[in-house]
Short mmCIF file of C-alpha atoms in Angstrom, two decimals:
data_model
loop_
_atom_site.label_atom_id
_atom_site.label_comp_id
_atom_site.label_asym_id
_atom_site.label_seq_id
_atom_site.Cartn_x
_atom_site.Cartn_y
_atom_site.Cartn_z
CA UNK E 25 4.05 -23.79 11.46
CA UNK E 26 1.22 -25.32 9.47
CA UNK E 27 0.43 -27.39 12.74
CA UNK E 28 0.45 -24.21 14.59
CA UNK E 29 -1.89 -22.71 12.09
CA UNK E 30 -4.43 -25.57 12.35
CA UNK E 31 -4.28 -24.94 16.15
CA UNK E 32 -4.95 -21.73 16.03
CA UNK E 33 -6.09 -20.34 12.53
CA UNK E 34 -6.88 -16.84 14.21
CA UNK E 35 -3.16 -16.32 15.47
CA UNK E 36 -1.86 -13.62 12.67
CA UNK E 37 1.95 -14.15 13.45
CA UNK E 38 1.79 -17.79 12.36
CA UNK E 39 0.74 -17.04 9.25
CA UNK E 40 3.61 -14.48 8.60
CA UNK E 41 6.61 -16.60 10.01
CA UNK E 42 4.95 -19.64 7.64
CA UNK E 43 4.57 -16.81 4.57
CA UNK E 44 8.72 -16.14 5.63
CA UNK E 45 9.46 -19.87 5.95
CA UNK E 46 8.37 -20.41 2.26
CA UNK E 47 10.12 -16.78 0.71
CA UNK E 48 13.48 -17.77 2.54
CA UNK E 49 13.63 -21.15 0.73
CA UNK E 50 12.49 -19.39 -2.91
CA UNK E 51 9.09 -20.70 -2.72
CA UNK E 52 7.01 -17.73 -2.89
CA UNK E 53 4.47 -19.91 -5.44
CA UNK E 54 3.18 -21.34 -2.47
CA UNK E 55 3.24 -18.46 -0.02
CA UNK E 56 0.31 -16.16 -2.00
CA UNK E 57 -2.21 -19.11 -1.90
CA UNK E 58 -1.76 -19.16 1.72
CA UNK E 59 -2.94 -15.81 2.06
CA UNK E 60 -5.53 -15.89 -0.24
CA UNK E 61 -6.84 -18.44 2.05
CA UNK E 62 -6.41 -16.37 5.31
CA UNK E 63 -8.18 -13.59 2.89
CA UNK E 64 -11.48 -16.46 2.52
CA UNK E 65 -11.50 -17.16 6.25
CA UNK E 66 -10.60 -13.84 8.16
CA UNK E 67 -10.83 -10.94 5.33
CA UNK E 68 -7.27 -10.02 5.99
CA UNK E 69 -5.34 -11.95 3.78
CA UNK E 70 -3.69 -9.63 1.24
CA UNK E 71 -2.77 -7.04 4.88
CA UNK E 72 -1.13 -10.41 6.38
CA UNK E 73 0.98 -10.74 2.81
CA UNK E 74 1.92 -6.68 2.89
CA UNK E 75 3.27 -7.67 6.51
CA UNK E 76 5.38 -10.55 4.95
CA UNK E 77 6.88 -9.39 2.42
CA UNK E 78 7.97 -5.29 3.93
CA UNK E 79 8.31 -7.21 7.31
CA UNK E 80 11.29 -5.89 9.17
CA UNK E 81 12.84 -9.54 9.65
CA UNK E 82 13.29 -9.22 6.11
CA UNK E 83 14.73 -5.92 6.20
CA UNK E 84 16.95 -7.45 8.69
CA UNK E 85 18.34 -10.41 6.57
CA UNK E 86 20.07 -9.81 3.47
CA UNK E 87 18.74 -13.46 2.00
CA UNK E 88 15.38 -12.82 2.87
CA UNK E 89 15.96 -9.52 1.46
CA UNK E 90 17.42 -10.57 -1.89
CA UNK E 91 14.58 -13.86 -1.92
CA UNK E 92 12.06 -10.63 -2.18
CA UNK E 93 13.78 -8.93 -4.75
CA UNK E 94 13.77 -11.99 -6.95
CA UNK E 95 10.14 -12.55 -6.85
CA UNK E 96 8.64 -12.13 -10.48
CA UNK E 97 7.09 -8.93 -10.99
CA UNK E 98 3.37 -9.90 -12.16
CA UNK E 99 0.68 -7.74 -13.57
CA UNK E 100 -1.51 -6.42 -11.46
CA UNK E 101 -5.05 -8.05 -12.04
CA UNK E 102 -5.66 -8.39 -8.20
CA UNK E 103 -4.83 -7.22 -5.18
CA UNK E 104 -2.14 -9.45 -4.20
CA UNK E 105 -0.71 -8.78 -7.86
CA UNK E 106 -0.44 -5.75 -6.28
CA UNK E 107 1.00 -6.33 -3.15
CA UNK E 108 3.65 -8.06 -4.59
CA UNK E 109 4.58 -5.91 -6.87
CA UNK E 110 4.50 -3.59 -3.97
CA UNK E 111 6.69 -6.11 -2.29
CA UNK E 112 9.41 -6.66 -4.85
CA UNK E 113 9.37 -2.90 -5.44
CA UNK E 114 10.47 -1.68 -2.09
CA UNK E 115 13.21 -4.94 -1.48
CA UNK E 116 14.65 -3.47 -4.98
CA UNK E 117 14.80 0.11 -3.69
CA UNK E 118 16.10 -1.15 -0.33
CA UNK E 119 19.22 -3.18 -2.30
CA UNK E 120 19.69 0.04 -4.70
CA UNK E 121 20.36 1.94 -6.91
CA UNK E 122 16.71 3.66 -6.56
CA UNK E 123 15.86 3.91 -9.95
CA UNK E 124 15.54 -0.23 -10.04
CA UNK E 125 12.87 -0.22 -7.77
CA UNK E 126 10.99 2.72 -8.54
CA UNK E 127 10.48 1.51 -12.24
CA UNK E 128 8.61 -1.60 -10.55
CA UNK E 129 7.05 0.67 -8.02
CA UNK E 130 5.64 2.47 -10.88
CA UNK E 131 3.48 -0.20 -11.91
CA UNK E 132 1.39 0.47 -9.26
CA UNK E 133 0.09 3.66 -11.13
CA UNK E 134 -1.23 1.38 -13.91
CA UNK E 135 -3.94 -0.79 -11.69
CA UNK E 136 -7.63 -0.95 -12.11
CA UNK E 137 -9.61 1.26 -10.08
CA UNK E 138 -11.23 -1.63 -8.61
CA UNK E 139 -8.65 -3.04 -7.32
CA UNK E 140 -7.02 0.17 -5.89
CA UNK E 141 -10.46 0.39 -4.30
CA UNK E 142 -10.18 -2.98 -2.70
CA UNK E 143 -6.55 -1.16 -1.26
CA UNK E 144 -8.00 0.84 1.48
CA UNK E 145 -6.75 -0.96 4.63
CA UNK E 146 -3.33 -0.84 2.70
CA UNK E 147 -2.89 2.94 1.82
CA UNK E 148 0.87 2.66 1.01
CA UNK E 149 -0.41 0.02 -2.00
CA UNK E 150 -3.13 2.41 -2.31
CA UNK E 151 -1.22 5.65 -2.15
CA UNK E 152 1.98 4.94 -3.53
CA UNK E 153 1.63 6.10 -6.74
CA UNK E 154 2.73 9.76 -6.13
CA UNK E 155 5.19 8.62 -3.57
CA UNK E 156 6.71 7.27 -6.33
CA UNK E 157 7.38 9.85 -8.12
CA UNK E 158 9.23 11.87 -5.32
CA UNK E 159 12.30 9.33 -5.45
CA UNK E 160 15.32 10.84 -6.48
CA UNK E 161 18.28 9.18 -8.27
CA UNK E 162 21.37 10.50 -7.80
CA UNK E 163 21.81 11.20 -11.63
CA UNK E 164 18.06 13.25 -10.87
CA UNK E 165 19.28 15.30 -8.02
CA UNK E 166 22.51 16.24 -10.21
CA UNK E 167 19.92 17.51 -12.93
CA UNK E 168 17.63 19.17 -10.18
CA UNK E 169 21.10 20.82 -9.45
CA UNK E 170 21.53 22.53 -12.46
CA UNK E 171 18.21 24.48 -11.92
CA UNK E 172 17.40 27.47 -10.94
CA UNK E 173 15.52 26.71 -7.09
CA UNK E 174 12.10 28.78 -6.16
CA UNK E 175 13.01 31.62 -4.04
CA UNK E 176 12.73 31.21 -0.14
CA UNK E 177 12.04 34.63 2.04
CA UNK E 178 10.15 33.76 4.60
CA UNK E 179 8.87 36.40 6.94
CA UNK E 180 11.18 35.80 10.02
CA UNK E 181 11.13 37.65 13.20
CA UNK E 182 12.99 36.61 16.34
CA UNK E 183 11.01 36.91 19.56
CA UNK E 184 12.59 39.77 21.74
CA UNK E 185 14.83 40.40 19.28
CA UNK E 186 17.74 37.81 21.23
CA UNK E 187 19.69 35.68 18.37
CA UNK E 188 20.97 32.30 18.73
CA UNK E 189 24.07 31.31 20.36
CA UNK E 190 26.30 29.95 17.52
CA UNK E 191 29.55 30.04 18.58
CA UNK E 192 30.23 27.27 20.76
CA UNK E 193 30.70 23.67 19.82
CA UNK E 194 27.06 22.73 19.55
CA UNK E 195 23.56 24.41 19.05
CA UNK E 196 20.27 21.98 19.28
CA UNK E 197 17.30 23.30 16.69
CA UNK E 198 13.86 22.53 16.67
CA UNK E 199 10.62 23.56 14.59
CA UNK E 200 6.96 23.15 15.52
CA UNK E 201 3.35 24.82 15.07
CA UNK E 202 2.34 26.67 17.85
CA UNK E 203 0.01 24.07 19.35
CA UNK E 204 3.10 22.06 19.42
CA UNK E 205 4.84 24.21 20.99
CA UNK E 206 2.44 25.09 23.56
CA UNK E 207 2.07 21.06 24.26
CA UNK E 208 6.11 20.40 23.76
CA UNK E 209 8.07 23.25 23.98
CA UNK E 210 8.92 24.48 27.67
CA UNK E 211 9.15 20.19 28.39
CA UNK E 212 11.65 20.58 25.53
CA UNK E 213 13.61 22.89 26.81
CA UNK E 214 13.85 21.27 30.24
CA UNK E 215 15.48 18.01 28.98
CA UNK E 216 17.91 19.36 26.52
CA UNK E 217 18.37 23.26 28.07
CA UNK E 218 21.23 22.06 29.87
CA UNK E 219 23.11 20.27 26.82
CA UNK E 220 23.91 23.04 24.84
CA UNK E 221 22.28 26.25 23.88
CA UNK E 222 18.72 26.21 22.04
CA UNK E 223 16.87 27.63 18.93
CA UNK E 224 13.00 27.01 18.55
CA UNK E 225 11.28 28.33 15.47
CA UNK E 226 7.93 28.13 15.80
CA UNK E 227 5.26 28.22 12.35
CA UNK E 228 2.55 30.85 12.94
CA UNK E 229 3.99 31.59 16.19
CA UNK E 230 2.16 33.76 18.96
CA UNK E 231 5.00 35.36 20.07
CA UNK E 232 3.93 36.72 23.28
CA UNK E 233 3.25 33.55 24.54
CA UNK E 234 6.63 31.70 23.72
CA UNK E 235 8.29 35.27 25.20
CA UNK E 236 6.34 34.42 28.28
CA UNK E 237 8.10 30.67 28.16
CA UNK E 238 11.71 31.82 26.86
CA UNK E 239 11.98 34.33 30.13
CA UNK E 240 12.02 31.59 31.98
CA UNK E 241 14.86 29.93 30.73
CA UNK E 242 17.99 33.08 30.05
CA UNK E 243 19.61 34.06 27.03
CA UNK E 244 20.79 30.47 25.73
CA UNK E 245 17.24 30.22 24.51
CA UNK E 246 16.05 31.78 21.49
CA UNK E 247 13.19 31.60 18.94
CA UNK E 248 12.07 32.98 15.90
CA UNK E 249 8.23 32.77 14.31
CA UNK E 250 7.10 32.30 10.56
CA UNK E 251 3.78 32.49 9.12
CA UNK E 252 2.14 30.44 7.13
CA UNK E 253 -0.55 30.80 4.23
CA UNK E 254 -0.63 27.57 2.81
CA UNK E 255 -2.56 24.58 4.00
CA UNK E 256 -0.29 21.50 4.37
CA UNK E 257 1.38 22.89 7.65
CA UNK E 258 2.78 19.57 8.81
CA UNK E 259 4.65 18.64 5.53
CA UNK E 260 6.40 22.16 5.27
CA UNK E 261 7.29 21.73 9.01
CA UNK E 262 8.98 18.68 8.73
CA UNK E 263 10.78 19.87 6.00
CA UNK E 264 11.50 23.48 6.38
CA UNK E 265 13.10 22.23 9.13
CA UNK E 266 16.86 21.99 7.08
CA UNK E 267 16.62 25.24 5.34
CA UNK E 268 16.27 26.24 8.82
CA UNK E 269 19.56 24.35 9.55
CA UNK E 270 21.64 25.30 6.58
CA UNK E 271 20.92 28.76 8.06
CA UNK E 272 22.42 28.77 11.63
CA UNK E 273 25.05 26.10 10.29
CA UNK E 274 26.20 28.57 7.99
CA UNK E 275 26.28 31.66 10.61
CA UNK E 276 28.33 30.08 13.29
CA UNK E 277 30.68 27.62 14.01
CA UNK E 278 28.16 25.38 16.18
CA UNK E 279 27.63 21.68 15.13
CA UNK E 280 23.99 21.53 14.97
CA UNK E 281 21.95 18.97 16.52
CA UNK E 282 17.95 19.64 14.77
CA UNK E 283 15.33 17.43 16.90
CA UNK E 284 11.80 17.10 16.86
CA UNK E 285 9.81 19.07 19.93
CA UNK E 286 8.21 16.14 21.48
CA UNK E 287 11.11 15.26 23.63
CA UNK E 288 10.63 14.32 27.76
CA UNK E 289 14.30 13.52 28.14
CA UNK E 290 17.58 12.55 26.61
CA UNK E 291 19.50 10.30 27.69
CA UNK E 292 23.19 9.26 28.13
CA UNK E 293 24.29 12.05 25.75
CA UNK E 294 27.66 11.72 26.08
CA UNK E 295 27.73 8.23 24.31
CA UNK E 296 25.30 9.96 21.69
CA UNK E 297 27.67 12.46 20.63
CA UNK E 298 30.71 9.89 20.73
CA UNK E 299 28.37 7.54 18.37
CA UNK E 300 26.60 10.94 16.32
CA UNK E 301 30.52 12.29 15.62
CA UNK E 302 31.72 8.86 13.56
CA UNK E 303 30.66 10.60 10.48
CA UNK E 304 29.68 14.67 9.69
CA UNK E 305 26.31 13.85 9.70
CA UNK E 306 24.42 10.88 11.67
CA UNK E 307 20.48 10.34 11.71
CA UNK E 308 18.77 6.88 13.01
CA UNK E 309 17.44 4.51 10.56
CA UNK E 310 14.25 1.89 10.98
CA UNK E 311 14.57 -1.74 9.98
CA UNK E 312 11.50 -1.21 7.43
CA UNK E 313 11.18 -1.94 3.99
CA UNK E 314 8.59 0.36 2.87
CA UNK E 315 11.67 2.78 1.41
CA UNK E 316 10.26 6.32 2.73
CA UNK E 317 9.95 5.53 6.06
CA UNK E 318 13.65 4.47 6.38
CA UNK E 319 15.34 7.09 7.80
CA UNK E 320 14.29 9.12 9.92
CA UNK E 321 14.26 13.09 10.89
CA UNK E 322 13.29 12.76 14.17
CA UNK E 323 16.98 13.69 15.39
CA UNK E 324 19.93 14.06 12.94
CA UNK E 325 23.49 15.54 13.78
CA UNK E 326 25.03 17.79 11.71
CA UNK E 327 29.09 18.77 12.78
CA UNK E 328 30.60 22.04 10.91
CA UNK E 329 32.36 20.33 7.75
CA UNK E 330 32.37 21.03 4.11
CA UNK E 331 30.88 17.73 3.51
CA UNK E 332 27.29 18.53 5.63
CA UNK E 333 27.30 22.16 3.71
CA UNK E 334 27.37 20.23 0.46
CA UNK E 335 24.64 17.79 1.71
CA UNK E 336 22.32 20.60 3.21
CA UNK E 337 22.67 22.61 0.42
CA UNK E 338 21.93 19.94 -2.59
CA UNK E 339 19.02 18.85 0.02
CA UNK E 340 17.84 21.88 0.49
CA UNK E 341 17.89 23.06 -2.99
CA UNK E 342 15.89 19.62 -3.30
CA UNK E 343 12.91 20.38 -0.82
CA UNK E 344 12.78 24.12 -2.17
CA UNK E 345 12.21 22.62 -5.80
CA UNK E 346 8.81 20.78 -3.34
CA UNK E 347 7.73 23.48 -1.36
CA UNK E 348 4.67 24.43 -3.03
CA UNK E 349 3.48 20.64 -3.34
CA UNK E 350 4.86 18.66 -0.75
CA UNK E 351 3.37 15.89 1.09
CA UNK E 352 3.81 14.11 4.41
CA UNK E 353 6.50 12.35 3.99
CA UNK E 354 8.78 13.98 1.43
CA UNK E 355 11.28 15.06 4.41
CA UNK E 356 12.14 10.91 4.67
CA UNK E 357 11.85 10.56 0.67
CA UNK E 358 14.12 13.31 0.61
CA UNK E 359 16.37 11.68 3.48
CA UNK E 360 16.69 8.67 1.33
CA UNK E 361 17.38 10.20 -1.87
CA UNK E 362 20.24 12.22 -0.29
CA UNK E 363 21.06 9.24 1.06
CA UNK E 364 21.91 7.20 -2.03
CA UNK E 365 23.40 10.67 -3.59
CA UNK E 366 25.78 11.52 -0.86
CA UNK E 367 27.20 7.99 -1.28
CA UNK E 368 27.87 8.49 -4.90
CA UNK E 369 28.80 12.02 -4.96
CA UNK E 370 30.93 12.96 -1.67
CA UNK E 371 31.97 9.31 -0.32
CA UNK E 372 30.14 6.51 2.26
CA UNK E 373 31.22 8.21 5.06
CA UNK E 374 29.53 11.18 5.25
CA UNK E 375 26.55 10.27 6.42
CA UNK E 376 26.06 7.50 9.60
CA UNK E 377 22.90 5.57 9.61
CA UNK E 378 22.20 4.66 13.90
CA UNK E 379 20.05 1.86 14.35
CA UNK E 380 19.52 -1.14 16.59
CA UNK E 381 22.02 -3.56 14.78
CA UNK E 382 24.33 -1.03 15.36
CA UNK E 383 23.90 -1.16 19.01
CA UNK E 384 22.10 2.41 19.43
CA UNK E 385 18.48 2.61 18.93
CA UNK E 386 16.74 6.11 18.45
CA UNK E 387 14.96 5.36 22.52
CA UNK E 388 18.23 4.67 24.13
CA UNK E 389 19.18 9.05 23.61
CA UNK E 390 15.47 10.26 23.24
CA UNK E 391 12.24 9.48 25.51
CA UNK E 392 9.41 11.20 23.71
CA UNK E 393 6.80 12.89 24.98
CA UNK E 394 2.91 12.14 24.80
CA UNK E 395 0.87 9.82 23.09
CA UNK E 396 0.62 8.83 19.61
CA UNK E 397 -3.43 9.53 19.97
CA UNK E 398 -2.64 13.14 22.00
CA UNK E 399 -0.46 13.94 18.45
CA UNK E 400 -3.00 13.10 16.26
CA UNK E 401 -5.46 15.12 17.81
CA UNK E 402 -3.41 18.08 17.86
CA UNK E 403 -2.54 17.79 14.08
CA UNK E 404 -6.09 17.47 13.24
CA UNK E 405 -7.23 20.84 15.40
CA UNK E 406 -4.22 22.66 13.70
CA UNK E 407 -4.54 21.69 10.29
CA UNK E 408 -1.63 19.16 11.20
CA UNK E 409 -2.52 16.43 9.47
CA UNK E 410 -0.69 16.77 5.69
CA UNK E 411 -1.77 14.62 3.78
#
């Protein structure tokens, strides 16, 4: 590797697999002066050291893992003080409990402006301060628990008055904006229309237009409209999205399957539901590190159990407790909290984590729909964005 860097000192994923080479045999003393001397030749140094140390080869290999965890937590009087203790912070929350690795994460509150300044290209460094604070330990959500939750009324109307089918064996929920659903929603109901009946509730919905879509489609498609007043839209979609579920769980006997809009076509569904049914709830889960981008909501399965009512209603109790002050990524903080609680407090089996080592990745059921760029752009003209 150190030949291959001398060949070619521009080629980024030498340095990273040499940076790996030297954590894997507990020699991280010698991997940060490597990168401080990409940092004095290319100006991406301390970036090239975040990638080595929340790369998702070591979220794939329990040594590599554990060789992270182990690195000695320094104070933070530069930047790559700070990506380590970055680093070591998220390997600790990965290994559990939560509370282990926050404490280190924490430290990251304490840096110099200056070098939080010097952070920019690495806004999870940068930013993670108050991402901190929204893990949960399982002893946390118990005392979260014993509190009174802010009320929740939204102002809910369903468009032409049709409710949701919720008495067969499976229902399939969404929630987007309206842009989203003007972009998404009839491309939506296409690929999964046929699966099993569908409920769209759509945020500051016009509901003339989705009237004009649902007419095409019969009475197995519904949708209901909320408005909103607030201004992080995106964060309270993502997350409103279970008090949403606890909701029509609760008022049939449908399993529900919730699902972001953005969905061109599903595929081999059958095997999804023989995979999603292992456990009472199953969600996919990324390879990463970085701790709140673990799991993710994009499509979770929820079957009618007394288990998944527990779990939806301690989570949603959770995100209600958020509401007024959430931020973009509190629905996977809140994913992994639950996560670590359901373990402890219901039993390992509740909840299924799919990913690729377990031979069904998120793209083998779902092929989205647009581009990454097209999504941004709609967030920003909506207000989309979060935070």
């Amino acid at each position: 590797m150190q030949a291959a860097i001398h060949a070619e000192p521009e080629n980024k994923d030498n340095w990273i697999m040499l940076g790996l080479y030297a954590v894997m045999a507990g020699l991280h003393g010698q991997c940060r002066p490597l990168f401080e001397k990409r940092e004095e030749l290319f100006g991406d140094g301390a970036a090239l050291y975040f990638s080595t140390l929340v790369s998702n080869i070591v979220a794939d290999s329990p040594h590599l893992l554990a060789q992270v965890a182990a690195i000695p937590v320094p104070d933070i009087r530069d930047m790559f003080d700070a990506v380590t203790v970055f680093g070591v912070g998220a390997a600790r929350t990965c290994l559990g409990p939560v509370e282990q690795g926050r404490a280190i994460l924490r430290r990251l509150n304490d840096m110099p402006d200056k070098i939080r300044c010097q952070l920019d290209r690495l806004p999870q460094v940068q930013r993670s301060g108050r991402i901190i604070e929204m893990f949960f330990s399982p002893s946390e959500i118990e005392a979260m628990r014993a509190e009174a939750a802010p009320a929740w009324d939204p102002d809910i109307s369903s468009v032409s008055g049709k409710r949701p089918v919720l008495s067969g064996p499976l229902h399939i929920f969404t929630l987007a904006d309206q842009s989203y659903f003007e972009r998404f929603g009839e491309g939506f109901i296409q690929a999964v229309g046929g699966i099993a009946p569908v409920h769209i509730h759509v945020m500051d919905g016009d509901e003339t237009k989705i009237e004009a879509v649902l007419a095409r489609f019969g009475e197995r498609v519904t949708a209901t409209v909320e408005p909103f007043e607030g201004e992080n839209l995106a964060p309270y979609c993502a997350s409103s999205r279970f008090l949403h579920v606890q909701r029509l769980l609760k008022a049939g006997t449908a399993d529900i399957l919730c699902m972001d809009i953005d969905v061109a076509e599903v595929n081999d569904f059958d095997r999804y539901l023989h995979r999603a049914r292992t456990d009472k709830i199953s969600l996919f889960q990324d390879s990463t590190t970085v701790p709140w981008l673990r799991q993710w909501a994009t499509s979770i399965y929820f079957g009618q159990s007394k288990e998944a009512e527990l779990y939806l209603e301690v989570l949603c109790h959770l995100i209600r407790h958020h509401l007024s002050d959430m931020a973009w990524f509190f629905d996977q903080t809140a994913l992994l909290s639950m996560w670590h609680w359901a373990r402890e407090q219901i039993g390992e089996d509740v909840v299924s984590l799919m990913n690729e080592p377990d031979g069904y990745r998120l793209h083998d059921f779902i092929t989205p729909s647009g581009a990454l760029a097209e999504k941004i752009a709609l967030r920003r003209g909506t207000g989309l964005e979060g935070v």
